[in-house]
Amino acid sequence: MKLNIAICDDERAEIDYLLQLAGQWADARGIAAAFTTYESAESFLFHYADRPNAELVLLDVQMGHLSGIELAKQIRRDNDSMQIVFITGYPDFMGEGYEVSALHYLMKPVKAEKLFEVLDRAQARLQTVPRTLLLPRGGGSIRIKADDIVYAEVLSHTTTLHLTTGTEDFQMRLSDMERALGEGFIRCHRSYLVSMRYVRRVTRTAVVLENGRELPLSRDLYDAVNQAFIQYN
């Protein structure tokens, strides 16, 4: 399992401390965690607009112009699955966490055992919440459940997501879509990405889906796709 964790605090020393503790937790649990750090709420929002892949955020309540509470409210406008853990030196703000469905408040200085306990809870919740993707389109964005995506196909500059409910088109490269889709999807051809969830079998030349459709499988990608299929099942 891979877990994308963001840490947002306006004190670099606090970021480094949380980064160290969260890294120890990930190592102890055998989790491949990817960390991103931000020294302001504005910086988080700027990067989140392009790559909204954080699944858990350790968020300082009191920061400069934009507080952690206000940042959490903006996150919740289009993301109800991200696990938000507030970090604060003052208990007065705890009531506001209910508005944004915060998982927990941790008081500074954060103790390792308390953080580990909260991260365990966050991981457990994420395993039961369907993963959703926020993908850019037409100057805005669209949210799609990862489990609804069967495969992606590129033609010219348009990447089409074939869903269980229809199709959605995006003006983006397949390599960018591959990064956005992340875990559970694999490239089987220069023009196709496929969800391992819907793969019934793999031959030397094709990936056969549950609905019987066959996607081409490049010879140089066979080993990686076949291994992913074996491990998934």
mmCIF file of C-alpha atoms in Angstrom:
data_model
loop_
_atom_site.group_PDB
_atom_site.id
_atom_site.type_symbol
_atom_site.label_atom_id
_atom_site.label_comp_id
_atom_site.label_asym_id
_atom_site.label_seq_id
_atom_site.Cartn_x
_atom_site.Cartn_y
_atom_site.Cartn_z
ATOM 1 C CA MET A 1 0.000 0.000 0.000
ATOM 2 C CA LYS A 2 1.170 3.513 -0.811
ATOM 3 C CA LEU A 3 0.022 6.461 1.273
ATOM 4 C CA ASN A 4 0.370 10.108 0.241
ATOM 5 C CA ILE A 5 0.882 12.274 3.322
ATOM 6 C CA ALA A 6 1.097 16.078 3.335
ATOM 7 C CA ILE A 7 2.488 18.139 6.211
ATOM 8 C CA CYS A 8 1.577 21.815 6.360
ATOM 9 C CA ASP A 9 3.086 24.050 9.041
ATOM 10 C CA ASP A 10 4.662 27.497 8.961
ATOM 11 C CA GLU A 11 7.532 26.361 11.206
ATOM 12 C CA ARG A 12 10.201 24.387 9.376
ATOM 13 C CA ALA A 13 11.409 22.737 12.575
ATOM 14 C CA GLU A 14 7.896 21.408 13.251
ATOM 15 C CA ILE A 15 7.656 20.064 9.694
ATOM 16 C CA ASP A 16 10.964 18.247 10.054
ATOM 17 C CA TYR A 17 9.892 16.799 13.411
ATOM 18 C CA LEU A 18 6.548 15.525 12.056
ATOM 19 C CA LEU A 19 8.260 14.216 8.940
ATOM 20 C CA GLN A 20 10.649 12.194 11.087
ATOM 21 C CA LEU A 21 7.871 10.728 13.257
ATOM 22 C CA ALA A 22 5.574 9.938 10.327
ATOM 23 C CA GLY A 23 8.476 8.299 8.519
ATOM 24 C CA GLN A 24 9.153 6.102 11.542
ATOM 25 C CA TRP A 25 5.473 5.121 11.646
ATOM 26 C CA ALA A 26 5.469 4.196 7.939
ATOM 27 C CA ASP A 27 8.630 2.110 8.327
ATOM 28 C CA ALA A 28 7.217 0.316 11.358
ATOM 29 C CA ARG A 29 3.975 -0.507 9.509
ATOM 30 C CA GLY A 30 5.661 -1.486 6.255
ATOM 31 C CA ILE A 31 3.864 1.276 4.368
ATOM 32 C CA ALA A 32 5.364 2.975 1.316
ATOM 33 C CA ALA A 33 4.582 6.574 2.235
ATOM 34 C CA ALA A 34 5.204 9.564 -0.020
ATOM 35 C CA PHE A 35 5.593 12.877 1.818
ATOM 36 C CA THR A 36 5.095 16.444 0.631
ATOM 37 C CA THR A 37 5.652 19.456 2.872
ATOM 38 C CA TYR A 38 4.308 23.011 2.760
ATOM 39 C CA GLU A 39 5.182 26.043 4.851
ATOM 40 C CA SER A 40 1.881 27.843 4.276
ATOM 41 C CA ALA A 41 -1.740 27.060 3.509
ATOM 42 C CA GLU A 42 -1.434 29.067 0.296
ATOM 43 C CA SER A 43 1.446 26.876 -0.878
ATOM 44 C CA PHE A 44 -0.594 23.751 -0.180
ATOM 45 C CA LEU A 45 -3.569 25.043 -2.197
ATOM 46 C CA PHE A 46 -1.346 26.101 -5.105
ATOM 47 C CA HIS A 47 0.102 22.602 -5.495
ATOM 48 C CA TYR A 48 -3.132 20.806 -4.570
ATOM 49 C CA ALA A 49 -4.896 22.434 -7.533
ATOM 50 C CA ASP A 50 -2.558 20.602 -9.931
ATOM 51 C CA ARG A 51 -2.014 17.348 -8.031
ATOM 52 C CA PRO A 52 -4.803 16.641 -5.532
ATOM 53 C CA ASN A 53 -3.333 13.309 -4.461
ATOM 54 C CA ALA A 54 -2.791 13.845 -0.727
ATOM 55 C CA GLU A 55 -4.816 11.320 1.246
ATOM 56 C CA LEU A 56 -3.856 12.527 4.703
ATOM 57 C CA VAL A 57 -2.698 15.946 5.896
ATOM 58 C CA LEU A 58 -1.071 16.921 9.185
ATOM 59 C CA LEU A 59 -2.209 20.513 9.376
ATOM 60 C CA ASP A 60 -1.124 23.302 11.680
ATOM 61 C CA VAL A 61 -4.113 25.329 12.875
ATOM 62 C CA GLN A 62 -2.428 28.706 13.278
ATOM 63 C CA MET A 63 -0.561 29.899 10.209
ATOM 64 C CA GLY A 64 -0.120 33.250 8.481
ATOM 65 C CA HIS A 65 -2.847 34.801 6.336
ATOM 66 C CA LEU A 66 -4.799 31.586 5.746
ATOM 67 C CA SER A 67 -5.317 29.388 8.799
ATOM 68 C CA GLY A 68 -5.386 25.629 8.888
ATOM 69 C CA ILE A 69 -9.117 25.740 9.634
ATOM 70 C CA GLU A 70 -9.800 27.824 6.499
ATOM 71 C CA LEU A 71 -7.593 25.545 4.424
ATOM 72 C CA ALA A 72 -9.512 22.504 5.666
ATOM 73 C CA LYS A 73 -12.814 24.154 4.682
ATOM 74 C CA GLN A 74 -11.513 24.701 1.146
ATOM 75 C CA ILE A 75 -10.340 21.091 0.940
ATOM 76 C CA ARG A 76 -13.757 19.858 2.036
ATOM 77 C CA ARG A 77 -15.523 21.709 -0.805
ATOM 78 C CA ASP A 78 -14.566 18.908 -3.187
ATOM 79 C CA ASN A 79 -12.882 16.231 -1.081
ATOM 80 C CA ASP A 80 -14.658 14.437 1.711
ATOM 81 C CA SER A 81 -12.289 11.476 1.952
ATOM 82 C CA MET A 82 -8.994 13.184 2.864
ATOM 83 C CA GLN A 83 -8.027 12.485 6.461
ATOM 84 C CA ILE A 84 -7.321 15.785 8.234
ATOM 85 C CA VAL A 85 -5.325 15.824 11.471
ATOM 86 C CA PHE A 86 -4.948 19.217 13.100
ATOM 87 C CA ILE A 87 -1.783 20.102 14.982
ATOM 88 C CA THR A 88 -2.162 22.927 17.488
ATOM 89 C CA GLY A 89 -0.693 24.458 20.586
ATOM 90 C CA TYR A 90 -4.077 25.721 21.767
ATOM 91 C CA PRO A 91 -7.149 23.646 22.708
ATOM 92 C CA ASP A 92 -9.533 26.530 21.915
ATOM 93 C CA PHE A 93 -9.795 25.566 18.239
ATOM 94 C CA MET A 94 -10.946 21.992 18.738
ATOM 95 C CA GLY A 95 -14.652 22.744 18.263
ATOM 96 C CA GLU A 96 -14.063 24.026 14.741
ATOM 97 C CA GLY A 97 -12.730 20.658 13.649
ATOM 98 C CA TYR A 98 -16.239 19.203 13.618
ATOM 99 C CA GLU A 99 -17.159 21.494 10.715
ATOM 100 C CA VAL A 100 -14.578 19.842 8.471
ATOM 101 C CA SER A 101 -14.822 16.282 9.831
ATOM 102 C CA ALA A 102 -11.286 16.339 11.193
ATOM 103 C CA LEU A 103 -10.028 12.941 12.269
ATOM 104 C CA HIS A 104 -8.244 14.245 15.368
ATOM 105 C CA TYR A 105 -6.453 17.115 17.077
ATOM 106 C CA LEU A 106 -2.922 16.638 18.347
ATOM 107 C CA MET A 107 -1.473 19.049 20.848
ATOM 108 C CA LYS A 108 2.058 20.358 20.455
ATOM 109 C CA PRO A 109 4.567 19.036 21.231
ATOM 110 C CA VAL A 110 3.296 15.974 19.388
ATOM 111 C CA LYS A 111 4.176 12.684 21.052
ATOM 112 C CA ALA A 112 5.186 9.763 18.858
ATOM 113 C CA GLU A 113 2.747 7.277 20.380
ATOM 114 C CA LYS A 114 -0.189 9.685 19.932
ATOM 115 C CA LEU A 115 0.727 10.384 16.306
ATOM 116 C CA PHE A 116 1.180 6.667 15.578
ATOM 117 C CA GLU A 117 -2.268 5.946 17.019
ATOM 118 C CA VAL A 118 -3.895 8.637 14.867
ATOM 119 C CA LEU A 119 -2.066 7.530 11.730
ATOM 120 C CA ASP A 120 -3.243 3.959 12.338
ATOM 121 C CA ARG A 121 -6.826 5.230 12.489
ATOM 122 C CA ALA A 122 -6.360 7.308 9.343
ATOM 123 C CA GLN A 123 -4.981 4.342 7.426
ATOM 124 C CA ALA A 124 -7.868 2.149 8.539
ATOM 125 C CA ARG A 125 -10.393 4.737 7.399
ATOM 126 C CA LEU A 126 -8.738 5.194 4.026
ATOM 127 C CA GLN A 127 -8.919 1.461 3.391
ATOM 128 C CA THR A 128 -12.723 1.583 3.715
ATOM 129 C CA VAL A 129 -13.309 4.825 1.771
ATOM 130 C CA PRO A 130 -13.542 4.514 -2.041
ATOM 131 C CA ARG A 131 -10.631 6.390 -3.614
ATOM 132 C CA THR A 132 -11.662 9.355 -5.728
ATOM 133 C CA LEU A 133 -9.672 11.374 -8.257
ATOM 134 C CA LEU A 134 -9.980 15.085 -8.992
ATOM 135 C CA LEU A 135 -9.032 15.516 -12.637
ATOM 136 C CA PRO A 136 -8.624 18.834 -14.506
ATOM 137 C CA ARG A 137 -11.022 19.675 -17.310
ATOM 138 C CA GLY A 138 -12.118 22.865 -19.047
ATOM 139 C CA GLY A 139 -10.565 25.272 -16.564
ATOM 140 C CA GLY A 140 -12.152 23.389 -13.686
ATOM 141 C CA SER A 141 -12.098 19.844 -12.402
ATOM 142 C CA ILE A 142 -14.207 16.707 -12.221
ATOM 143 C CA ARG A 143 -14.266 14.081 -9.478
ATOM 144 C CA ILE A 144 -14.328 10.412 -10.502
ATOM 145 C CA LYS A 145 -14.259 7.295 -8.332
ATOM 146 C CA ALA A 146 -11.169 5.236 -9.085
ATOM 147 C CA ASP A 147 -13.181 2.004 -8.888
ATOM 148 C CA ASP A 148 -15.412 3.222 -11.753
ATOM 149 C CA ILE A 149 -12.489 3.508 -14.207
ATOM 150 C CA VAL A 150 -12.015 0.416 -16.382
ATOM 151 C CA TYR A 151 -9.287 1.705 -18.690
ATOM 152 C CA ALA A 152 -7.853 4.841 -20.272
ATOM 153 C CA GLU A 153 -7.219 5.301 -23.983
ATOM 154 C CA VAL A 154 -5.352 8.119 -25.715
ATOM 155 C CA LEU A 155 -6.044 9.356 -29.241
ATOM 156 C CA SER A 156 -4.144 12.412 -30.454
ATOM 157 C CA HIS A 157 -4.219 14.850 -27.504
ATOM 158 C CA THR A 158 -7.359 13.433 -25.896
ATOM 159 C CA THR A 159 -7.336 10.797 -23.180
ATOM 160 C CA THR A 160 -10.645 9.019 -22.724
ATOM 161 C CA LEU A 161 -11.538 7.291 -19.478
ATOM 162 C CA HIS A 162 -13.809 4.314 -20.076
ATOM 163 C CA LEU A 163 -15.966 3.994 -16.979
ATOM 164 C CA THR A 164 -18.521 1.484 -15.797
ATOM 165 C CA THR A 165 -21.085 4.218 -16.469
ATOM 166 C CA GLY A 166 -19.824 5.705 -19.756
ATOM 167 C CA THR A 167 -16.838 7.760 -20.910
ATOM 168 C CA GLU A 168 -15.146 11.025 -19.958
ATOM 169 C CA ASP A 169 -12.652 12.927 -22.159
ATOM 170 C CA PHE A 170 -9.658 14.932 -20.930
ATOM 171 C CA GLN A 171 -7.157 17.088 -22.788
ATOM 172 C CA MET A 172 -4.092 15.556 -21.236
ATOM 173 C CA ARG A 173 -1.286 13.161 -22.088
ATOM 174 C CA LEU A 174 -1.550 9.520 -21.117
ATOM 175 C CA SER A 175 1.623 9.862 -19.022
ATOM 176 C CA ASP A 176 -0.070 12.621 -16.982
ATOM 177 C CA MET A 177 -3.178 10.499 -16.583
ATOM 178 C CA GLU A 178 -0.994 7.592 -15.460
ATOM 179 C CA ARG A 179 0.452 9.717 -12.654
ATOM 180 C CA ALA A 180 -3.019 10.952 -11.681
ATOM 181 C CA LEU A 181 -4.549 7.468 -11.538
ATOM 182 C CA GLY A 182 -1.705 6.049 -9.455
ATOM 183 C CA GLU A 183 -1.904 2.696 -7.680
ATOM 184 C CA GLY A 184 -4.087 -0.020 -9.188
ATOM 185 C CA PHE A 185 -3.560 1.029 -12.800
ATOM 186 C CA ILE A 186 -0.863 -0.094 -15.196
ATOM 187 C CA ARG A 187 0.169 0.782 -18.730
ATOM 188 C CA CYS A 188 -0.271 -2.146 -21.101
ATOM 189 C CA HIS A 189 0.408 -0.284 -24.355
ATOM 190 C CA ARG A 190 1.600 3.164 -25.390
ATOM 191 C CA SER A 191 -2.063 4.098 -25.902
ATOM 192 C CA TYR A 192 -3.711 2.275 -22.980
ATOM 193 C CA LEU A 193 -3.812 2.179 -19.191
ATOM 194 C CA VAL A 194 -5.905 -0.466 -17.499
ATOM 195 C CA SER A 195 -7.361 -0.944 -14.020
ATOM 196 C CA MET A 196 -6.194 -4.246 -12.546
ATOM 197 C CA ARG A 197 -9.614 -4.465 -10.897
ATOM 198 C CA TYR A 198 -11.238 -5.286 -14.247
ATOM 199 C CA VAL A 199 -8.602 -7.589 -15.754
ATOM 200 C CA ARG A 200 -9.830 -11.181 -16.188
ATOM 201 C CA ARG A 201 -6.701 -12.647 -17.762
ATOM 202 C CA VAL A 202 -3.457 -11.725 -19.485
ATOM 203 C CA THR A 203 -2.170 -13.297 -22.692
ATOM 204 C CA ARG A 204 1.064 -12.653 -24.526
ATOM 205 C CA THR A 205 -0.592 -10.071 -26.759
ATOM 206 C CA ALA A 206 -3.649 -8.787 -24.898
ATOM 207 C CA VAL A 207 -5.222 -7.845 -21.609
ATOM 208 C CA VAL A 208 -8.693 -9.385 -21.429
ATOM 209 C CA LEU A 209 -11.249 -7.462 -19.401
ATOM 210 C CA GLU A 210 -14.176 -8.821 -17.391
ATOM 211 C CA ASN A 211 -16.586 -7.678 -20.123
ATOM 212 C CA GLY A 212 -14.628 -9.620 -22.749
ATOM 213 C CA ARG A 213 -12.990 -6.626 -24.382
ATOM 214 C CA GLU A 214 -9.326 -7.087 -25.276
ATOM 215 C CA LEU A 215 -6.734 -4.307 -24.942
ATOM 216 C CA PRO A 216 -3.415 -4.642 -26.788
ATOM 217 C CA LEU A 217 -0.429 -5.647 -24.677
ATOM 218 C CA SER A 218 3.002 -4.505 -25.804
ATOM 219 C CA ARG A 219 5.688 -7.178 -25.822
ATOM 220 C CA ASP A 220 8.064 -5.095 -23.675
ATOM 221 C CA LEU A 221 5.315 -4.500 -21.073
ATOM 222 C CA TYR A 222 4.157 -8.124 -20.785
ATOM 223 C CA ASP A 223 6.329 -9.067 -17.805
ATOM 224 C CA ALA A 224 5.305 -6.031 -15.741
ATOM 225 C CA VAL A 225 1.598 -6.432 -16.535
ATOM 226 C CA ASN A 226 1.613 -10.175 -15.898
ATOM 227 C CA GLN A 227 3.399 -9.709 -12.568
ATOM 228 C CA ALA A 228 0.938 -6.998 -11.539
ATOM 229 C CA PHE A 229 -1.954 -9.309 -12.451
ATOM 230 C CA ILE A 230 -0.511 -12.171 -10.369
ATOM 231 C CA GLN A 231 0.106 -9.921 -7.363
ATOM 232 C CA TYR A 232 -3.333 -8.282 -7.602
ATOM 233 C CA ASN A 233 -5.074 -11.608 -7.572
#
